[in-house]
Every structure is written in C-alpha cells, then in structure tokens.
Short mmCIF file of C-alpha atoms and ligand atoms in Angstrom, two decimals:
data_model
loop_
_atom_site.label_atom_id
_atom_site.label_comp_id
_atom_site.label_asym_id
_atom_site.label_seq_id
_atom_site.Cartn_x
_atom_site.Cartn_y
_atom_site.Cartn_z
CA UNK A 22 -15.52 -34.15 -6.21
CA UNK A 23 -12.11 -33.16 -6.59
CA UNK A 24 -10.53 -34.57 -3.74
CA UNK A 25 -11.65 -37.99 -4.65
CA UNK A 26 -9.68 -37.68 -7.98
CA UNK A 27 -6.66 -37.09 -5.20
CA UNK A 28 -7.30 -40.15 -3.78
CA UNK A 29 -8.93 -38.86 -0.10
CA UNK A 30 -10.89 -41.31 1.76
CA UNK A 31 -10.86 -39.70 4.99
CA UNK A 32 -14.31 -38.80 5.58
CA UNK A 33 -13.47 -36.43 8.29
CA UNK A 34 -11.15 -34.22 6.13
CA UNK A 35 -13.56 -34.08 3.19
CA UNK A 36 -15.84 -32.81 6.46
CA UNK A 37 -13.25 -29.93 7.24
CA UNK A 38 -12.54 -29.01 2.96
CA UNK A 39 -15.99 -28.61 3.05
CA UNK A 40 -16.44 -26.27 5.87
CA UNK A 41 -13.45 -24.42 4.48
CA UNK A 42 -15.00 -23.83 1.32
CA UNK A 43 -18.12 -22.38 3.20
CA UNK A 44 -16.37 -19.74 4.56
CA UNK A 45 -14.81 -18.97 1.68
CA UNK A 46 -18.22 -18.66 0.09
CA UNK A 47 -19.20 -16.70 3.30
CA UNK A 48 -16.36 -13.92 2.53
CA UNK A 49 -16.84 -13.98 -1.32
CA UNK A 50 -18.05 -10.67 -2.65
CA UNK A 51 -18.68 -11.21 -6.40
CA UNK A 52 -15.35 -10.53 -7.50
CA UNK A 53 -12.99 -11.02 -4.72
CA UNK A 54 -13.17 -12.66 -1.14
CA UNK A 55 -13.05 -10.59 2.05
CA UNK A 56 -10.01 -11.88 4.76
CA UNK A 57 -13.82 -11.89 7.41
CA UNK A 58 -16.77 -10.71 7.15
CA UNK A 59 -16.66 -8.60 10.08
CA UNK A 60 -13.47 -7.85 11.50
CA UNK A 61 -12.46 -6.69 7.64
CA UNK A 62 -14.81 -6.04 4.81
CA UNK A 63 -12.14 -4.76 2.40
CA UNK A 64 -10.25 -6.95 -0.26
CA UNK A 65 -6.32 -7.45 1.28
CA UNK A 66 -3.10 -8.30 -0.88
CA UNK A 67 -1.62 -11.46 0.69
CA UNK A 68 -5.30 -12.52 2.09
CA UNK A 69 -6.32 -12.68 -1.25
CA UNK A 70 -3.02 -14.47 -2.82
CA UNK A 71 -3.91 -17.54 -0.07
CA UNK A 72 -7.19 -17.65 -1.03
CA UNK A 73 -6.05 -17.86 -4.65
CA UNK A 74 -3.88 -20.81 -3.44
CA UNK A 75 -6.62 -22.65 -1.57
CA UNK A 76 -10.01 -21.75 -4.39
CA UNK A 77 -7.23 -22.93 -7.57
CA UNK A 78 -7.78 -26.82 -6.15
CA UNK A 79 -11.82 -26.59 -6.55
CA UNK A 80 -12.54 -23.42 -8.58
CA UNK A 81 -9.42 -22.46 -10.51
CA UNK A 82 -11.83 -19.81 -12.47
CA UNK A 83 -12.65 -17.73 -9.15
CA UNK A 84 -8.85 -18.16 -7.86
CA UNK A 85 -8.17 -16.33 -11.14
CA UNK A 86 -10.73 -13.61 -10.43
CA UNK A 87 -8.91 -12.94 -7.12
CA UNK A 88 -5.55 -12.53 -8.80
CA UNK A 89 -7.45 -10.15 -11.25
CA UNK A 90 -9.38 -7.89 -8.87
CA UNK A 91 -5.99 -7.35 -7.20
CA UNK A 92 -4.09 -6.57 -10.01
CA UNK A 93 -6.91 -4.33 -11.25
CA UNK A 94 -6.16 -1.97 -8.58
CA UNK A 95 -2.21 -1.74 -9.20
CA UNK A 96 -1.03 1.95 -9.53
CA UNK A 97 0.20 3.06 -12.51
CA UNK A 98 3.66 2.89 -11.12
CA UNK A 99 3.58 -0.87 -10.33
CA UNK A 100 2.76 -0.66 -6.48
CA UNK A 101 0.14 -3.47 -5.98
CA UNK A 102 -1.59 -1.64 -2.48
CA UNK A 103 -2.39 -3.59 0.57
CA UNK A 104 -6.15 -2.73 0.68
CA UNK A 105 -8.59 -2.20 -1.58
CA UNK A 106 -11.62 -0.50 -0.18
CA UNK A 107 -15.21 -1.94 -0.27
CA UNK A 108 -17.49 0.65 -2.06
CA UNK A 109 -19.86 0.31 0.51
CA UNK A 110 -21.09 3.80 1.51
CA UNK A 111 -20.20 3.00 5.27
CA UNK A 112 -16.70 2.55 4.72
CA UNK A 113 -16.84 6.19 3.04
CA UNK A 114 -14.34 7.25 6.04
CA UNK A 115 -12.05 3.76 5.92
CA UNK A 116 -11.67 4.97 1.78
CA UNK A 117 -11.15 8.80 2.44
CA UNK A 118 -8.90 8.75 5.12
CA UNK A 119 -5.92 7.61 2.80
CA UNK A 120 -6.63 9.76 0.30
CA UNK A 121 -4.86 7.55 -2.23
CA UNK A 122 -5.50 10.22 -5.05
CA UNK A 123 -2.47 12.93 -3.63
CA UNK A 124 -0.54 10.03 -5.87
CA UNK A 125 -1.32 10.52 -9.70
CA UNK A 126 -0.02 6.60 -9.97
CA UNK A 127 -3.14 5.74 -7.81
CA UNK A 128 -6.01 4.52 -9.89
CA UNK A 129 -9.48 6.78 -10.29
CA UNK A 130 -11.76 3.85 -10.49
CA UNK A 131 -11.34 2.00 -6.91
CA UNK A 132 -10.03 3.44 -3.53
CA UNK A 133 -6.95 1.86 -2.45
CA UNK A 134 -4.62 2.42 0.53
CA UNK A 135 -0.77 3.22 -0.49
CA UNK A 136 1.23 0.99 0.61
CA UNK A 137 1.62 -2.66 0.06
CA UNK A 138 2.04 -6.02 1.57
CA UNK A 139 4.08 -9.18 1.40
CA UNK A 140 4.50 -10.22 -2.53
CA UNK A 141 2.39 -13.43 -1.99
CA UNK A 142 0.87 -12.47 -6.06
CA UNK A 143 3.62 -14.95 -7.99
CA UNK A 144 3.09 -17.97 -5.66
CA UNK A 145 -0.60 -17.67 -6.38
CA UNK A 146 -0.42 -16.98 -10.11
CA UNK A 147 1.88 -20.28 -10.16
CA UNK A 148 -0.50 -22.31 -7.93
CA UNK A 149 -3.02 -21.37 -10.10
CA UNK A 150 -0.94 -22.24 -13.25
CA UNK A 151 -0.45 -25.20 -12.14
CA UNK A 152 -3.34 -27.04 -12.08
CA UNK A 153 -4.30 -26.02 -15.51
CA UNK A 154 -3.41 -27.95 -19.04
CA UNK A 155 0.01 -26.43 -20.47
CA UNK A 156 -2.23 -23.90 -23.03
CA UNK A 157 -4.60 -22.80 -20.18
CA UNK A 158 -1.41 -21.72 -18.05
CA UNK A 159 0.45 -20.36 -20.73
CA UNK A 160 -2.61 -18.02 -21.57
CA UNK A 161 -2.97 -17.11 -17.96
CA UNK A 162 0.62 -16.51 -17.61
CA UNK A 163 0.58 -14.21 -20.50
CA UNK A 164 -2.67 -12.31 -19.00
CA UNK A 165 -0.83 -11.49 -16.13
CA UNK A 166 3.06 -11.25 -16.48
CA UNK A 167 3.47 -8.13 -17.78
CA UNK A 168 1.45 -6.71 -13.89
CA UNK A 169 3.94 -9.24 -12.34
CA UNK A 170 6.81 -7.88 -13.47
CA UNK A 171 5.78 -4.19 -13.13
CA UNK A 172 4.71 -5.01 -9.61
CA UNK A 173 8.73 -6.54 -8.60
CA UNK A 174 10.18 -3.84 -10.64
CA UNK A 175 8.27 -1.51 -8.06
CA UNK A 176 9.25 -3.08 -5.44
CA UNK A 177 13.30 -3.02 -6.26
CA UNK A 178 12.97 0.43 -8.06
CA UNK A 179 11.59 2.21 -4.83
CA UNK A 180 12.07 0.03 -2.45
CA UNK A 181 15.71 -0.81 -2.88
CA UNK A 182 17.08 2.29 -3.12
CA UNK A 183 20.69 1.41 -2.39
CA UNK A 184 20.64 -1.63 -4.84
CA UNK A 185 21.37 -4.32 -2.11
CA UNK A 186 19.28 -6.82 -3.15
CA UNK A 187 16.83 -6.33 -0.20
CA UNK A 188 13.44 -3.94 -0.01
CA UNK A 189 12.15 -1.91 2.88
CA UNK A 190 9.04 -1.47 4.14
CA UNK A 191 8.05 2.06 5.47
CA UNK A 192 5.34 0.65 7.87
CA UNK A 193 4.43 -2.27 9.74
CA UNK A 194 1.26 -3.10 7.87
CA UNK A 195 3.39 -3.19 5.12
CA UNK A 196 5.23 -6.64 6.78
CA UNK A 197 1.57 -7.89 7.05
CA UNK A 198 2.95 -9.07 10.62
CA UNK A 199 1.62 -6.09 12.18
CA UNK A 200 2.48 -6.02 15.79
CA UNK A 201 5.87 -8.25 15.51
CA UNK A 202 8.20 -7.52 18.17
CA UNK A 203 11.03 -6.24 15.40
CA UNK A 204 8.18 -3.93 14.20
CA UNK A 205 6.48 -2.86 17.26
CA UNK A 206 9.85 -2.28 18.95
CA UNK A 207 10.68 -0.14 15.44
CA UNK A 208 7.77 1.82 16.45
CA UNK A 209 8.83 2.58 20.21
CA UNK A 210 12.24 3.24 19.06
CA UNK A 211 12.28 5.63 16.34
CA UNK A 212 8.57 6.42 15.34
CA UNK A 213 7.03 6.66 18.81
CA UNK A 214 5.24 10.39 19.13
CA UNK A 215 6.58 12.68 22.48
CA UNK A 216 3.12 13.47 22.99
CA UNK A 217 1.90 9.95 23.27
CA UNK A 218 3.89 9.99 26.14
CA UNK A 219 2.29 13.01 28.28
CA UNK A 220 -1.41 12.40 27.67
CA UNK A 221 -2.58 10.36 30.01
CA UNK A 222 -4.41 6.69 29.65
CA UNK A 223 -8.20 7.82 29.33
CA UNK A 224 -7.38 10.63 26.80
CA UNK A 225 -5.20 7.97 24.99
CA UNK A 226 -7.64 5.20 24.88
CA UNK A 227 -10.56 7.82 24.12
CA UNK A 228 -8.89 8.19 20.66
CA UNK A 229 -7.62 5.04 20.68
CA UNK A 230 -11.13 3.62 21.10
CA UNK A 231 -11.91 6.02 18.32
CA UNK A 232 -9.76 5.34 15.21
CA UNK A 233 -9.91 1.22 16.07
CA UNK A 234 -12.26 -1.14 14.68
CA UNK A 235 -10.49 -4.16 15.86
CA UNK A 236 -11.50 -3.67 19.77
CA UNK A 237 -14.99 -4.44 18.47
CA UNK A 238 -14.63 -7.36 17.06
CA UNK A 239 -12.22 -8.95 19.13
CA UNK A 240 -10.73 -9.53 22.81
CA UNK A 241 -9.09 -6.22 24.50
CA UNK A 242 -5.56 -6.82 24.99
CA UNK A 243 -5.03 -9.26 22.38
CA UNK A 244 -4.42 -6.65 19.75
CA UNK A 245 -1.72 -3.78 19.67
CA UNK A 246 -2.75 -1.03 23.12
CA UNK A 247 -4.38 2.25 22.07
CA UNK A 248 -1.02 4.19 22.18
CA UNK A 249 0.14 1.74 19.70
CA UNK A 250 -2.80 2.07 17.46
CA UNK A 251 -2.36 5.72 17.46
CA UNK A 252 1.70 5.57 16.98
CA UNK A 253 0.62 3.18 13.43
CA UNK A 254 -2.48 5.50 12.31
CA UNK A 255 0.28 8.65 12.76
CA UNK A 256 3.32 6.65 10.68
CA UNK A 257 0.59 6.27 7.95
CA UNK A 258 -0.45 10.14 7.64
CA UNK A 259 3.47 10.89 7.69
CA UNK A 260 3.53 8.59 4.62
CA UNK A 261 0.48 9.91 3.20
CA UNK A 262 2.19 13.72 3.70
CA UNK A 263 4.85 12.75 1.45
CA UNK A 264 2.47 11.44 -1.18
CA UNK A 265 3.10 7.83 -0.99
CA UNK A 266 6.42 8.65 -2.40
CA UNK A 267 8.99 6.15 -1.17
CA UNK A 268 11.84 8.35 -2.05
CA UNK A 269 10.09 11.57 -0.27
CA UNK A 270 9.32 9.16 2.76
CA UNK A 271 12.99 7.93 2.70
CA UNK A 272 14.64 11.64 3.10
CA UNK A 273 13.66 11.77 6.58
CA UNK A 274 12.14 8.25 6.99
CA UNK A 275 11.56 7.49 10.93
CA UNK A 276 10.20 3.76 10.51
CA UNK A 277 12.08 1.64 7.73
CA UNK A 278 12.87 -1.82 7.76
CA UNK A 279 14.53 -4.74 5.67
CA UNK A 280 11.74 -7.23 7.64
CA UNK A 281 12.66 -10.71 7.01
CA UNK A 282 9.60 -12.06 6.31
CA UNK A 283 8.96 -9.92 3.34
CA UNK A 284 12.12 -10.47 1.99
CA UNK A 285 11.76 -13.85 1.76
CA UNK A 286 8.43 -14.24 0.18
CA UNK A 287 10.08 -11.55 -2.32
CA UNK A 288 13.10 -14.18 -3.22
CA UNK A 289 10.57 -17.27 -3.57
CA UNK A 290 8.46 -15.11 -5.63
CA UNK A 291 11.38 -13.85 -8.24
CA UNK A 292 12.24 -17.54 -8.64
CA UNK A 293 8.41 -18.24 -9.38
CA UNK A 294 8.19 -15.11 -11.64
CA UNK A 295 11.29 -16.63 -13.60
CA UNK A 296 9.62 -20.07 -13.88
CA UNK A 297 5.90 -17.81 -15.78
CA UNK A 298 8.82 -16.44 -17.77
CA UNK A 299 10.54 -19.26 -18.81
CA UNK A 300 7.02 -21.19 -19.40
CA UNK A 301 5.93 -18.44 -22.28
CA UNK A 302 9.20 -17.55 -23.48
CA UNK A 303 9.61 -13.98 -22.14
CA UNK A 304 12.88 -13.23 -20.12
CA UNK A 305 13.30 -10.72 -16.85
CA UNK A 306 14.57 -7.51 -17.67
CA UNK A 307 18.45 -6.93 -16.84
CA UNK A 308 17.65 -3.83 -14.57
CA UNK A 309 15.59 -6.26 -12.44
CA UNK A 310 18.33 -9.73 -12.79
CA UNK A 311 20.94 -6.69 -10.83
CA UNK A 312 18.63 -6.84 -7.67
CA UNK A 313 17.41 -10.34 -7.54
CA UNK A 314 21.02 -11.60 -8.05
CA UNK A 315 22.42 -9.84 -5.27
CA UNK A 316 19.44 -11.11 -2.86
CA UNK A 317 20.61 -14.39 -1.15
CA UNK A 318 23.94 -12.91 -0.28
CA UNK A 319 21.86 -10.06 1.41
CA UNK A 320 19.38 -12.44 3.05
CA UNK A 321 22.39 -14.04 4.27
CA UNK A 322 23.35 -11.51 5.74
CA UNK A 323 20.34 -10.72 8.14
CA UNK A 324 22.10 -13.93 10.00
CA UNK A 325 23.46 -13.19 13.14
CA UNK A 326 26.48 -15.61 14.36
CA UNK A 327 26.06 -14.41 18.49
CA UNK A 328 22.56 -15.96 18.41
CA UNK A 329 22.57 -18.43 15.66
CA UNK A 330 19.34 -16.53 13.97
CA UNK A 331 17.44 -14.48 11.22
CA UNK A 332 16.43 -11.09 11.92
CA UNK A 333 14.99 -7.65 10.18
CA UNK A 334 17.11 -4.60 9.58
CA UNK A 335 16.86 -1.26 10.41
CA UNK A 336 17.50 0.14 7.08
CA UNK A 337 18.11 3.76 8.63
CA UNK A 338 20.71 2.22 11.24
CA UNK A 339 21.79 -0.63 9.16
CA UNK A 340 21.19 -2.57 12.32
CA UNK A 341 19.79 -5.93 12.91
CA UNK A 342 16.47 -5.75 14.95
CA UNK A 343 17.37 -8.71 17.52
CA UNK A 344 13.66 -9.35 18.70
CA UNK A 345 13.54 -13.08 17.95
CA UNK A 346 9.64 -13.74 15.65
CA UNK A 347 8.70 -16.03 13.38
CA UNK A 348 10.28 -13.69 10.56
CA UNK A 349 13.21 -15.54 11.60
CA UNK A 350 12.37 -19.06 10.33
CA UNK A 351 11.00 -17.37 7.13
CA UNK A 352 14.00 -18.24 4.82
CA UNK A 353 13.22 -21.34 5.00
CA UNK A 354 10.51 -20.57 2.52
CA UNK A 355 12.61 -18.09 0.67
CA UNK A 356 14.78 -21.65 -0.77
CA UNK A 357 18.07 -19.25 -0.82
CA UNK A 358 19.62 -20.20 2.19
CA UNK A 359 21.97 -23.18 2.84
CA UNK A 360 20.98 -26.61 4.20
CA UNK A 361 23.08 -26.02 6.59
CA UNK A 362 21.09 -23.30 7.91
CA UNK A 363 17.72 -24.59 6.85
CA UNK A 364 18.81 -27.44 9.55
CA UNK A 365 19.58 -24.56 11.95
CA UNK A 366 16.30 -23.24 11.93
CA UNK A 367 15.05 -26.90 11.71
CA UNK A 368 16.45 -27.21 15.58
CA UNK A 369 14.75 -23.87 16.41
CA UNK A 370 11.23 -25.26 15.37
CA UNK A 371 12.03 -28.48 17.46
CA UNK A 372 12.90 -26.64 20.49
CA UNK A 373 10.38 -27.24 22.96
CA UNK A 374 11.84 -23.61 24.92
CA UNK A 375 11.22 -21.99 21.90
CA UNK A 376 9.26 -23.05 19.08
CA UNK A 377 8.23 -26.32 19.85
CA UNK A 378 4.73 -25.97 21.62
CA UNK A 379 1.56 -28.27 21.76
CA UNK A 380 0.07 -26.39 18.80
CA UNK A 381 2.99 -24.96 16.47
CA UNK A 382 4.86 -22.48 15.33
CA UNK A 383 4.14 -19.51 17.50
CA UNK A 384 4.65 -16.27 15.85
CA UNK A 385 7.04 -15.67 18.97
CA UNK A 386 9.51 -17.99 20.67
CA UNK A 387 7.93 -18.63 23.91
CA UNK A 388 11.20 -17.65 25.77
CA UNK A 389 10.98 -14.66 24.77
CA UNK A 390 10.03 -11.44 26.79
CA UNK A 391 7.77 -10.69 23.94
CA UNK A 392 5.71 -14.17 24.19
CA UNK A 393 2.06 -13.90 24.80
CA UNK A 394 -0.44 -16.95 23.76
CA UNK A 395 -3.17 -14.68 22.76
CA UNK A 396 -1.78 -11.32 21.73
CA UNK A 397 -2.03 -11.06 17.51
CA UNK A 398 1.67 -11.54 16.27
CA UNK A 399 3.18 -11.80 19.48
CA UNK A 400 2.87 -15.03 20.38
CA UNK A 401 -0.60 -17.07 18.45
CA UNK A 402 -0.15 -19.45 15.68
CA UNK A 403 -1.46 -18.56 12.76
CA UNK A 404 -2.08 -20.31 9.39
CA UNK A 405 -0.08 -18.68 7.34
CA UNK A 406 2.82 -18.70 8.78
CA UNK A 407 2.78 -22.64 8.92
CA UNK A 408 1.89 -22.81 5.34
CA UNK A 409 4.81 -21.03 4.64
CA UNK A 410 7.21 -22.52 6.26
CA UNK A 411 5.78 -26.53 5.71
CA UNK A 412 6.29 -25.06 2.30
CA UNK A 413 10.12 -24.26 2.71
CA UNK A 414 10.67 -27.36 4.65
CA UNK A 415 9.48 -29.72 2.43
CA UNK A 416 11.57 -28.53 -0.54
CA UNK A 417 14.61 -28.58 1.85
CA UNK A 418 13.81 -32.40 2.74
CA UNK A 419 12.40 -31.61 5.64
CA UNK A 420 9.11 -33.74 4.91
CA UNK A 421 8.60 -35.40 8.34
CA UNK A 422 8.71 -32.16 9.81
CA UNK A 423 6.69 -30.84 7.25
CA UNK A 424 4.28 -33.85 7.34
CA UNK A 425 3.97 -33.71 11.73
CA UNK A 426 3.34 -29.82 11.34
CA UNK A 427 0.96 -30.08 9.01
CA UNK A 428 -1.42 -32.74 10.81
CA UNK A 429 -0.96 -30.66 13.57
CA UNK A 430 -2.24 -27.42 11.75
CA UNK A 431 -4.94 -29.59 10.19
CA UNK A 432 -6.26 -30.81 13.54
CA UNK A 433 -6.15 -27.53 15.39
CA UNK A 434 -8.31 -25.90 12.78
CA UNK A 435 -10.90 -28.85 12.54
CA UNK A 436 -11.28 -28.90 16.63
CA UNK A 437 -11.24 -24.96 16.69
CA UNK A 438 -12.53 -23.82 13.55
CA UNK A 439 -11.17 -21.33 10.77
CA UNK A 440 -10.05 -18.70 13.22
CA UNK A 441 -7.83 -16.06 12.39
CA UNK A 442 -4.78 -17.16 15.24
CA UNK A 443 -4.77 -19.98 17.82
CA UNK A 444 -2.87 -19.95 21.59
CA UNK A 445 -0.09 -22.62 21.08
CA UNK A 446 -0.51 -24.48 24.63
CA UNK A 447 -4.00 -25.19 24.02
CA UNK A 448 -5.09 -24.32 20.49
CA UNK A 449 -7.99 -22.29 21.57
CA UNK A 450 -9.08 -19.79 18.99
CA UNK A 451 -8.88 -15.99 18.76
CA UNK A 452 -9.18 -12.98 16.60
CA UNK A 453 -11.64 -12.83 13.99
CA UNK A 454 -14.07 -15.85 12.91
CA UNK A 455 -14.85 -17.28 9.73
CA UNK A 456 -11.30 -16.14 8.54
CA UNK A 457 -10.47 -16.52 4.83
CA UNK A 458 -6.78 -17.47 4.88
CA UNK A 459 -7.04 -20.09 7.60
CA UNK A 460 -9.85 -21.89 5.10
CA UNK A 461 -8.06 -21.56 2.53
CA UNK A 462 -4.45 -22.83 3.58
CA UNK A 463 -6.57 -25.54 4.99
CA UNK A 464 -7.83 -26.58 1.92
CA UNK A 465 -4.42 -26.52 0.17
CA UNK A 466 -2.94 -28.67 2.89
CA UNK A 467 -5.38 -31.08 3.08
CA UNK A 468 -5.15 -31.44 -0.70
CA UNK A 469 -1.72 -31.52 -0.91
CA UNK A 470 -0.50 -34.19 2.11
CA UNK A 471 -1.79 -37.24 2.17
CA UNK A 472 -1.92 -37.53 6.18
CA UNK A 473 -5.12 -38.50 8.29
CA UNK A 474 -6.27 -35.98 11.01
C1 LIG B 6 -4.16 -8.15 9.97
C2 LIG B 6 -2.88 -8.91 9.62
C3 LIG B 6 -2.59 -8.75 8.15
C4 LIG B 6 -3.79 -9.17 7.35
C5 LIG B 6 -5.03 -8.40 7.78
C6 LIG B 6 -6.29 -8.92 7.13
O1 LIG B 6 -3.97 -6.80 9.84
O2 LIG B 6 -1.82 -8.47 10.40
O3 LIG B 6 -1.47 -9.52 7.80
O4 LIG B 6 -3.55 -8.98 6.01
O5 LIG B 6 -5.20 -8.56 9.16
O6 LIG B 6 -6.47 -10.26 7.38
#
C-alpha cells in the first residue's frame, strides 16, 4: 500500500489511514463525497477541496473527480457556489428554497446555492498535481486552469469592488466559519431583524426548530440559538432578492465583511494558481496581477498594533471586527506576512490563556468572552483549521510546532474518531460523525509527517 512506499511502520497509524479512508468511502456518492452522511447530504466547496487533498495520496483519480464535480457546477460568471444540492427528491425543499435560477449565470443542469466559500479549489488542484508524473499534472493543470482562473477573477471582479486587494463576503456561510464571533457579532450588529427581538422564545424556537436541520443531528446549544438561525436564513433571502448580484447586494449591503480567514486562503491560493501557470506556460491576466499585488499590504493591514492581532473588517464601516477567533492566526497560512509576525502569532498558539489548550487550536481563545468548548466555531477544535495553519507554520520554519500540533491532532482523532469538532480540555467529540474533512486531513497528515501517535 501506499504508505509503505512512504516509509510508515507504525502499525497503529496505518490502523487510523485506514479508518479514514472508510469514511471517506462512507460519504462517497459516485461522483463526489458528502462532508456526513447525515448531518449534510449535499456536495460543499471547501469540504470537498480537503477531501481532494486527503483521496490525491491513495486515489489521485477520485481526488480529481471531486475537483471536477465542483467545477462542473461553476456559474457562468465564475462564482464556484458553496453547495451543490443532492438530487434526491427529499431535498426538493433544501434545492428550491435558493432558487439559484433568478441568476441567468447559475447553471440549468444541477441546483446550487449562490454564494460561495473559502477558495480551498487551487490548494487541491496542486495537491493533486503533485503527486502525478510532470505530463499527468501538466494535462490536469490544463483541464482545469482556465475554471481556476475564471473562479479568482470572480472573486476580485465582484468581490473587490474598491480594488484593495481584499474580497468580502456577504454572509457568514460564505467564511465557512459560520458562527465566528467576528461573524455572529456582524449579525447582531448590523443584520439582526427588530422583530426577532419582540417575538417571544417559543414562537422563535417554533420556527427556529422549523427551518434547522442541525438540532437533529446534533447537541442543542452547541450550534448557533434559533434567533440566530433565523437572523442567517433572513441575510440569505435578502441576497437571494437581489439576485445573487454582489453589486445589487452591495448598494444597501447590511452584512459584509473582509473575514480574515478567507482572505488568506485567497492569497495562498493566487500563489498556487501562479505556480499551475507557470508549470504549462500560461500567464495570469494583468486585470487580475492589479488585485493580487496589492493583497499582502491589505492583509497587513487587518493587524491591529493595541492588541498585537489579526482581525476581519467591516467592509461597510471600514472597521476592524476585534472579536479575537482563529481567523486571526490564519495568515500564517496565507505565507504573506512577515516572520516577524508569523512569530507573533507563534506566541499566541503557545499561550496556555489563550490558544494553548490540552487539545489545540481552539477556534476561540479561551480568554475570551466568546469561549465555549462545545459550541461549533466558538470555541471546538476542528481539523481544518489545524491543517491549515501546521501548513503555514511549517513553511515559516515553524516545524516543531508544526510537528507537536500535528501528533496532537493525529491522536485526538484516533482516541475520538473522525468527528466534525473536538472540546480542547478533553478532546471529546461533537457535531456530526463520520465527518469527511476530519478523515481526510487525517490522512494527509499522517502521510505527510513522519511522527508516531
Ligand atoms: C458547517 C461549516 C462549514 C462546512 C459545512 C459542511 O456549516 O461551518 O464550514 O462547510 O458545515 O461541513
């Protein structure tokens, strides 16, 4: 088996790639795999990039596929969307209710949602390319380049509408951090319905109870509360009003944000999308070179000298969103900040008030008011997250850090399975079970560190 060529002897993480690959197998719907079975039966953007990243070191043919089935569903104008909807009769309501066609970019053949998610597509096409022969990648680089680029052309032409260097997302699904404080407090601030505010709790958790599938699957109170659910279903029908047109949104916009996170997975993937370019001798258009170019000056300016951190931006306000998250070690994986503040964040992640818990990173720093061990994003460690930033730390230097968090993220999952988000004092699971990303990431970290568990 392929881990043997890697030079594995550890029998118990052979053990654990195995299991991983069972769920994997578990969620995999012919064409695409499902983030859980469950909890969500539709095909997701960024799920389905890390379970490109995890599938390319066993089955580099069915990592493709995912790429493909995503990329099939792009909208004429570029937009890769954040769901694409399982054809299932049942989920006839989950499909109708965004009513993707009131967009003429949207696509006839699949239903789609209209908005999108972090830009996790490049990494995967290059972790993909990268474990095939030089004419293998070059072919699948060519297959999929010209969706690529369409896809960050989008994202700058309508999401960077005052040419900054940084995009906006118009809803916190859109961050794929869902319930972050910076978002969530967004959503109280400037998006929060006056009528939300006069019903009282049993009407509010009536419809709540009604438009949520999450509750079913999953401990109350560890997700967003039912006035929150309701505040995020009515941002998305205000969206859907104006057509899924980012411009139309934007002329009286109540929820937009620079979020951090995003922004950095944007400015690692515009580095990878250079490096498919320069490997079959195409070249990134100058329209798109005028955004990317001005990006680490504008990440660099989400830093915030009073508290020594990263944060989002309210792009209506041109405020920073001071709710510390894990958005806020994210540059790290964006590889355009300093050293100097790559070690900054570097002390963040080692300190034991903050960041520094038996099972790291939390997606919150536990001294904040925010911090809860078990609620979703506010609080939980979750796979990703660690991925991303072992990622960023190791091509800072940072590989004893990376090394220690990666054991650590390697043992938590094989003592608590592949749940979707962990409590950080004692690594007990949560969420949804069976969960495609945490498999997968597993996989690629076992395969690509050559620590024990
Ligand atoms: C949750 C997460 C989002 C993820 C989705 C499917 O909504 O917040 O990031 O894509 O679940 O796993």
């Amino acid at each position: 088996m392929a881990f043997k060529r890697l030079g594995y002897s550890s029998n118990d993480k052979t053990k654990l790639i195995v299991k991983a690959q069972r769920v994997l197998e578990k969620n995999y719907q012919g064409s695409h795999t499902v983030p859980s079975a469950g909890l969500y039966p539709h095909q997701v953007l960024w799920d389905s990039c890390f379970v490109a990243i995890g599938k390319s070191h066993y089955d580099p043919q069915r990592a493709k596929h995912e790429v493909i089935s995503l990329l099939d569903a792009q909208w004429s104008n570029g937009m890769v969307p954040h769901i694409i909807f399982n054809s299932a009769t049942r989920f006839w309501w989950d499909r109708q209710i965004w009513r993707r066609w009131i967009n003429f970019s949207s696509p006839n053949h699949l239903a789609t949602s209209g908005i999108s998610q972090p830009p996790m597509l490049a990494e995967a096409i290059v972790r993909i390319g990268r474990v095939l022969p030089l004419a293998g990648r070059q072919e699948w680089y060519k297959s999929v380049f010209p969706r690529l680029l369409a896809y960050h052309l989008w994202l700058y032409r309508e999401r960077d509408p005052r040419g900054e260097g940084l995009v906006l997302q118009l809803h916190p699904w859109e961050t794929g951090l869902d319930t972050s404080p910076p978002c969530i407090a967004e959503l109280h601030a400037k998006s929060w319905p006056g009528w939300l505010n006069i019903l009282d709790i049993p009407l509010i958790d009536k419809i709540g109870e009604y438009i949520r599938v999450d509750n079913k699957f999953v401990a109350k109170g560890e997700r967003a509360s039912n006035a929150e659910a309701i505040a995020l279903h009515l941002l998305r029908n205000r969206i859907r009003h104006r057509n899924y047109d980012s411009s139309k949104v934007l002329e009286n916009a109540k929820f937009a944000i620079q979020d951090i996170t995003y922004n950095s997975i944007l400015i690692r993937a515009n580095t990878l999308l250079e490096e498919i370019a320069v490997t079959i001798n195409e070249s990134i258009p100058t329209q798109l070179k005028r955004h990317t170019s001005k990006a680490a000056r504008a990440l660099e300016s989400l830093w915030d000298k009073g508290t020594n951190s990263y944060y989002s931006r309210d792009f209506i306000s041109n405020k920073l969103i001071k709710e510390p998250s894990i958005g806020g070690l994210l540059p790290l994986y964006s590889g355009a900040i300093s050293k100097q503040r790559a070690a900054e964040l570097v002390k963040d992640i080692e300190d034991k008030d903050s960041f520094a818990l038996n099972y790291p990173i939390p997606s919150v720093p536990a001294n904040s008011d925010w911090f809860s061990p078990v609620r979703y994003w506010q609080g939980p460690t979750w796979v990703n997250t660690n991925w991303l930033i072992i990622d960023g730390l190791k091509r800072y230097g940072f590989n004893e850090l990376a090394k220690k968090l990666t054991t650590s993220t390697l043992q938590m999952v094989n003592q608590h399975g592949f749940y979707e988000y962990f409590d950080p004092y004692t690594g007990m699971p949560h969420g949804a079970d069976n969960f495609s990303w945490t498999a997968a990431l597993t996989i690629d970290l076992a395969y690509s560190h050559k620590t024990k568990l």
